[in-house]
mmCIF file of C-alpha atoms in Angstrom:
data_model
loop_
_atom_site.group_PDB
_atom_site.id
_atom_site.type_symbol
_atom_site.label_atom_id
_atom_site.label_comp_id
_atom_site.label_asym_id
_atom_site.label_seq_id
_atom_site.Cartn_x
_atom_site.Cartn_y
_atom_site.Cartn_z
ATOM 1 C CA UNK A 1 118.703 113.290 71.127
ATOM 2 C CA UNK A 2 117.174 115.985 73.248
ATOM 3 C CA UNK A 3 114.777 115.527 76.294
ATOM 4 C CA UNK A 4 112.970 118.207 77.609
ATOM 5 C CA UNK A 5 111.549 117.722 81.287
ATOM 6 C CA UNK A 6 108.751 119.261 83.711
ATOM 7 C CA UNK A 7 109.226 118.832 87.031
ATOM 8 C CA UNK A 8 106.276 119.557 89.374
ATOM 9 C CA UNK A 9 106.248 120.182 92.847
ATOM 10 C CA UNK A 10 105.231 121.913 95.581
ATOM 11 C CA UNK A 11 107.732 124.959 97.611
ATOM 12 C CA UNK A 12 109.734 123.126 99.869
ATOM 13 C CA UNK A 13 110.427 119.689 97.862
ATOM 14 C CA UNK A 14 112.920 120.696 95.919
ATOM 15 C CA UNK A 15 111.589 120.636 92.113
ATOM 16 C CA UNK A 16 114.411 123.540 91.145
ATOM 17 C CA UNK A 17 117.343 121.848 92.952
ATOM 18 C CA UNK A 18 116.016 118.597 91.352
ATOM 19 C CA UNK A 19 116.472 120.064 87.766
ATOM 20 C CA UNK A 20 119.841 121.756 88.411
ATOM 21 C CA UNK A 21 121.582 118.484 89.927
ATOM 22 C CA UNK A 22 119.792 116.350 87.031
ATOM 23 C CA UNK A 23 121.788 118.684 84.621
ATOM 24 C CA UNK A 24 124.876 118.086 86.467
ATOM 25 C CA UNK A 25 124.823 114.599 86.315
ATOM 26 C CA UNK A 26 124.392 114.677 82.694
ATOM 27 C CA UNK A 27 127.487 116.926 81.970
ATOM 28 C CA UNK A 28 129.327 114.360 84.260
ATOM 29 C CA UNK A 29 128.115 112.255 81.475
ATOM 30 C CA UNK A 30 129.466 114.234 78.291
ATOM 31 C CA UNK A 31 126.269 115.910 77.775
ATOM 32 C CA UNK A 32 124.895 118.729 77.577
ATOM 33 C CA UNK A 33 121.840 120.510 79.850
ATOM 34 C CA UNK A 34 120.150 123.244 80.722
ATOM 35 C CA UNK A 35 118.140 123.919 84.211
ATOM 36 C CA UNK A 36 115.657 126.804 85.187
ATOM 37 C CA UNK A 37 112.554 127.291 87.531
ATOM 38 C CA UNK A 38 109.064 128.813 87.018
ATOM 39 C CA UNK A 39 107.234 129.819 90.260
ATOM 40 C CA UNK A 40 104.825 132.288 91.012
ATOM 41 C CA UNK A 41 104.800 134.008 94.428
ATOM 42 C CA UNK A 42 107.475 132.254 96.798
ATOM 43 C CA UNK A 43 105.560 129.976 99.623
ATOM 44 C CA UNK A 44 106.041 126.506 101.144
ATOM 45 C CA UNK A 45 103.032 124.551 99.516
ATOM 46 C CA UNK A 46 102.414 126.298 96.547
ATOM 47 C CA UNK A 47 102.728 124.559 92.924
ATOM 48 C CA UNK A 48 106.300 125.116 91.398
ATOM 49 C CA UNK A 49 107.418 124.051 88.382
ATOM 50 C CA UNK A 50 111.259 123.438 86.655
ATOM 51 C CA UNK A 51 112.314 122.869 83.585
ATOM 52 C CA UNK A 52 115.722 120.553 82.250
ATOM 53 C CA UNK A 53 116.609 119.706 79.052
ATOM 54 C CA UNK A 54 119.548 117.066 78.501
ATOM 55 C CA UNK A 55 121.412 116.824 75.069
ATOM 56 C CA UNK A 56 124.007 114.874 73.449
ATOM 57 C CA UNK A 57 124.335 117.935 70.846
ATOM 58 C CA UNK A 58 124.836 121.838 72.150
ATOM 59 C CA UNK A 59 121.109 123.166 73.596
ATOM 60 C CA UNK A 60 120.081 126.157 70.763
ATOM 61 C CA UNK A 61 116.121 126.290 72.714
ATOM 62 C CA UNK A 62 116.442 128.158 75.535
ATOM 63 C CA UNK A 63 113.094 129.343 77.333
ATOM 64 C CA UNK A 64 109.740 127.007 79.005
ATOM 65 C CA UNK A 65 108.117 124.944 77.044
ATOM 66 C CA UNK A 66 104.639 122.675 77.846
ATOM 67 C CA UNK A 67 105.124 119.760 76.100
ATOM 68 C CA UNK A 68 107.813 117.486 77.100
ATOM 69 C CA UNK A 69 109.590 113.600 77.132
ATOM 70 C CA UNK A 70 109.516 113.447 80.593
ATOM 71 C CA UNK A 71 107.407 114.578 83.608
ATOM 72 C CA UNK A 72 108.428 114.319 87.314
ATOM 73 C CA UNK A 73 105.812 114.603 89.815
ATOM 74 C CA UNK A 74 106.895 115.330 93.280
ATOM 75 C CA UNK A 75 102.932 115.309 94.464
ATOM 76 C CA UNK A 76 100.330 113.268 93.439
ATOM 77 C CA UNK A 77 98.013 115.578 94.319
ATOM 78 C CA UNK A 78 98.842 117.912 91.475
ATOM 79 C CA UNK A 79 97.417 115.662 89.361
ATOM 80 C CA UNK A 80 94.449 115.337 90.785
ATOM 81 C CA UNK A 81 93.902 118.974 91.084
ATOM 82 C CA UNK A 82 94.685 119.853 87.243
ATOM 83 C CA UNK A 83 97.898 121.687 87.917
ATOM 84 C CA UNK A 84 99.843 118.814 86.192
ATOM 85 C CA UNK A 85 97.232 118.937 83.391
ATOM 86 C CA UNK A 86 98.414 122.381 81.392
ATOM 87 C CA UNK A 87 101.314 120.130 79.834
ATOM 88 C CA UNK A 88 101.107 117.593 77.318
ATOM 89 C CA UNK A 89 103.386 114.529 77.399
ATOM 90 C CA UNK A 90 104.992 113.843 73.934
ATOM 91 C CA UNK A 91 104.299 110.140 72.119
ATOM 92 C CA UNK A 92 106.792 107.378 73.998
ATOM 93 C CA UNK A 93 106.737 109.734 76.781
ATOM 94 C CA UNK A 94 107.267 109.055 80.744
ATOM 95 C CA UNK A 95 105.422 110.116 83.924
ATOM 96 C CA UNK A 96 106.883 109.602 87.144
ATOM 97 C CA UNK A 97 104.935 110.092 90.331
ATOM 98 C CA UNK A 98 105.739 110.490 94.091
ATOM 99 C CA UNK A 99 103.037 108.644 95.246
ATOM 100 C CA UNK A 100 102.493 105.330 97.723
ATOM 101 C CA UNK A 101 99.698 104.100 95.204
ATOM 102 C CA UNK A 102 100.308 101.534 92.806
ATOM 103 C CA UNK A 103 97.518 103.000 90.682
ATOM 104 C CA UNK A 104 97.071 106.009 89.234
ATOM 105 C CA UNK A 105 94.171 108.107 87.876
ATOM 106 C CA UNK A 106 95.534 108.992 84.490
ATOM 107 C CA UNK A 107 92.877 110.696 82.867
ATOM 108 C CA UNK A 108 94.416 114.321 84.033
ATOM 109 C CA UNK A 109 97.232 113.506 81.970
ATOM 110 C CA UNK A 110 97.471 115.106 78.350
ATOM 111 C CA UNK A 111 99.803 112.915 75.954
ATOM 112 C CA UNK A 112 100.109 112.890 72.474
ATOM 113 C CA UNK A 113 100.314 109.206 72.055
ATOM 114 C CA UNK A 114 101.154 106.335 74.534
ATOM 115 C CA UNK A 115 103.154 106.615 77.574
ATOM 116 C CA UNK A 116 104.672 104.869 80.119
ATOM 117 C CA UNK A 117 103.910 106.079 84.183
ATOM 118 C CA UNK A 118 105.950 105.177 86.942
ATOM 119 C CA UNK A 119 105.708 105.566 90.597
ATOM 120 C CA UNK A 120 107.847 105.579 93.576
ATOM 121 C CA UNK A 121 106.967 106.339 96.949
ATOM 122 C CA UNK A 122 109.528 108.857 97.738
ATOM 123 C CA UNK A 123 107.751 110.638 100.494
ATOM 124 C CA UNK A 124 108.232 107.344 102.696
ATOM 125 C CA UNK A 125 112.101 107.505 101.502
ATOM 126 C CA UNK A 126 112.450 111.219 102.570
ATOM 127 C CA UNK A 127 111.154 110.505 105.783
ATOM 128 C CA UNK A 128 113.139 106.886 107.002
ATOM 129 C CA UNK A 129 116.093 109.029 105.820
ATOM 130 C CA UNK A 130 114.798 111.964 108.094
ATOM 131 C CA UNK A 131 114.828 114.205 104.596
ATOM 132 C CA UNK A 132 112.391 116.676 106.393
ATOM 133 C CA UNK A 133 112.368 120.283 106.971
ATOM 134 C CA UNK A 134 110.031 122.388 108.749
ATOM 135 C CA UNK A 135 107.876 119.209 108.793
ATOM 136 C CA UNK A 136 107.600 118.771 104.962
ATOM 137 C CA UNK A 137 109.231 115.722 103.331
ATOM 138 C CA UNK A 138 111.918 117.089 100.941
ATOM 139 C CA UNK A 139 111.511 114.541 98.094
ATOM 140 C CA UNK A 140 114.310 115.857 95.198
ATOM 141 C CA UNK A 141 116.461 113.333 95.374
ATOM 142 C CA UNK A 142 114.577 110.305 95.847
ATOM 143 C CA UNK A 143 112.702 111.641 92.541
ATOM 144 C CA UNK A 144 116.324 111.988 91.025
ATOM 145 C CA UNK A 145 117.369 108.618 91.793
ATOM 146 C CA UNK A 146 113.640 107.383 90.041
ATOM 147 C CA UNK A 147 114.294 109.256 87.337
ATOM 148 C CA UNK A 148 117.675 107.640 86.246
ATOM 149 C CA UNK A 149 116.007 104.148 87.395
ATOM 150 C CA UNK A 150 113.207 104.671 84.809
ATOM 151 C CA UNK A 151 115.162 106.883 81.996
ATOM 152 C CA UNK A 152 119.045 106.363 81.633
ATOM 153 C CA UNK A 153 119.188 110.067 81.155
ATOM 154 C CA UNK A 154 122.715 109.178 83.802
ATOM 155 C CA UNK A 155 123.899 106.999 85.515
ATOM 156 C CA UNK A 156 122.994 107.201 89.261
ATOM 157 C CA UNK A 157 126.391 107.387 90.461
ATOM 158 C CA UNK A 158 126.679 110.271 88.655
ATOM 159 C CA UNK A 159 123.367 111.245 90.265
ATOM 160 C CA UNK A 160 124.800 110.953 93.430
ATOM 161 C CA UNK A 161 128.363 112.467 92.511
ATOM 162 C CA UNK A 162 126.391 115.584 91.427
ATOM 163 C CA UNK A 163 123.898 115.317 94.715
ATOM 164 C CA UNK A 164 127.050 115.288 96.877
ATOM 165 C CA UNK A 165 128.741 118.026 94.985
ATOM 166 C CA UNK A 166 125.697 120.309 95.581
ATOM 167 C CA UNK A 167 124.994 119.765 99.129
ATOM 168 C CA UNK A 168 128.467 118.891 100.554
ATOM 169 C CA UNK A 169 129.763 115.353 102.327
ATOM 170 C CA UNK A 170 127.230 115.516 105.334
ATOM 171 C CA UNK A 171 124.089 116.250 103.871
ATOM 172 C CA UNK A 172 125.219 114.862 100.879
ATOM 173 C CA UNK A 173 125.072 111.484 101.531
ATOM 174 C CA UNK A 174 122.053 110.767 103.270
ATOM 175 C CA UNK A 175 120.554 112.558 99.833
ATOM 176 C CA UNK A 176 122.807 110.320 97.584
ATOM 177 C CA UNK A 177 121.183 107.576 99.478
ATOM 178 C CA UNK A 178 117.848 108.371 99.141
ATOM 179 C CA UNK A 179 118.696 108.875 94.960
ATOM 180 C CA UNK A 180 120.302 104.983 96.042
ATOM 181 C CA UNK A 181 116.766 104.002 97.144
ATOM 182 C CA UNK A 182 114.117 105.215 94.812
ATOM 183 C CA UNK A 183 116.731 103.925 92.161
ATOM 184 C CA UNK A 184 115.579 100.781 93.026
ATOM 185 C CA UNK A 185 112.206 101.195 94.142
ATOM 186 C CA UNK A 186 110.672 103.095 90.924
ATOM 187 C CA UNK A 187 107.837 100.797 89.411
ATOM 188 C CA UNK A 188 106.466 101.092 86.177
ATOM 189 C CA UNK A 189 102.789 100.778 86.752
ATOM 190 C CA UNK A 190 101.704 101.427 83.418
ATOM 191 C CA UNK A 191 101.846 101.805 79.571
ATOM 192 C CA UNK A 192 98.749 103.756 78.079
#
């Protein structure tokens, strides 16, 4: 089993980090990853994009891709706007979206076949937990903690083992608990 996943985000919410801890937390499972960013000109705000892919055999593909299992969605409004729409999710694939909405516009969405999306409103999570930084809500590890509620790609202890490990004891556990949260918040909201 291999899954390849997009995340997409705006500069600022923490769509690299996202991919590298996800990564983490699967070789604290026994498997094996692989982590890297794609981003343009460096600014808060602008569309950023990372890349994971999670193995239970050694990772031969190295390199983007734009078709994958799995696509993480730190803003809704990248949808909307088409950014979201150059990849293509594969058949049996999942979308997860920060977004307070329980319904979602899904017709910007390529997928080769059926899918399931999922939403969780981690920008409310990132700021109860005071998760903000030069006034934008820094949503990475709520998204995590969705993530391993709606795919068992690992475990979320070892989500937050690897979230503490990355960002030290302090910091590190009011992230952990915002991973804790959307955990148990993520909806599934639809199968297409």
């Amino acid at each position: 089993m291999i899954h390849e996943i997009i995340f997409y985000g705006r500069g600022g919410q923490g769509a690299v980090t996202a991919a590298n801890i996800l990564v983490e937390a699967a070789m604290y499972e026994g498997l094996n990853g692989q982590a890297f960013p794609f981003f343009g000109a460096e600014r808060r705000g602008a569309p950023v994009t990372a890349f994971a892919r999670v193995s239970d055999k050694p990772i031969l593909k190295h390199g983007m891709f734009n078709t994958a299992d799995i696509l993480v969605v730190f803003d809704h409004g990248l949808i909307s706007s088409g950014v979201v729409s150059r990849v293509r999710l594969r058949r049996n694939g999942v979308l997860i979206v920060n977004t307070p909405e329980q319904e979602l516009d899904l017709s910007r969405i390529a997928a080769e076949g059926g899918f399931k999306a999922y939403t969780v409103d981690a920008t409310r999570i990132a700021h109860d937990l005071k998760l903000v930084i030069a006034g934008w809500p820094v949503v990475n590890t709520a998204m995590l903690g969705a993530l391993v509620g709606a795919v068992k790609l690992a475990s979320i202890e070892n989500v937050k083992k690897a979230i503490v490990n990355y960002f030290g004891e302090k910091a590190g556990a009011v992230n952990a608990q915002a991973a804790e949260r959307a955990y148990g918040e993520v909806k599934l909201v639809k199968e297409v």
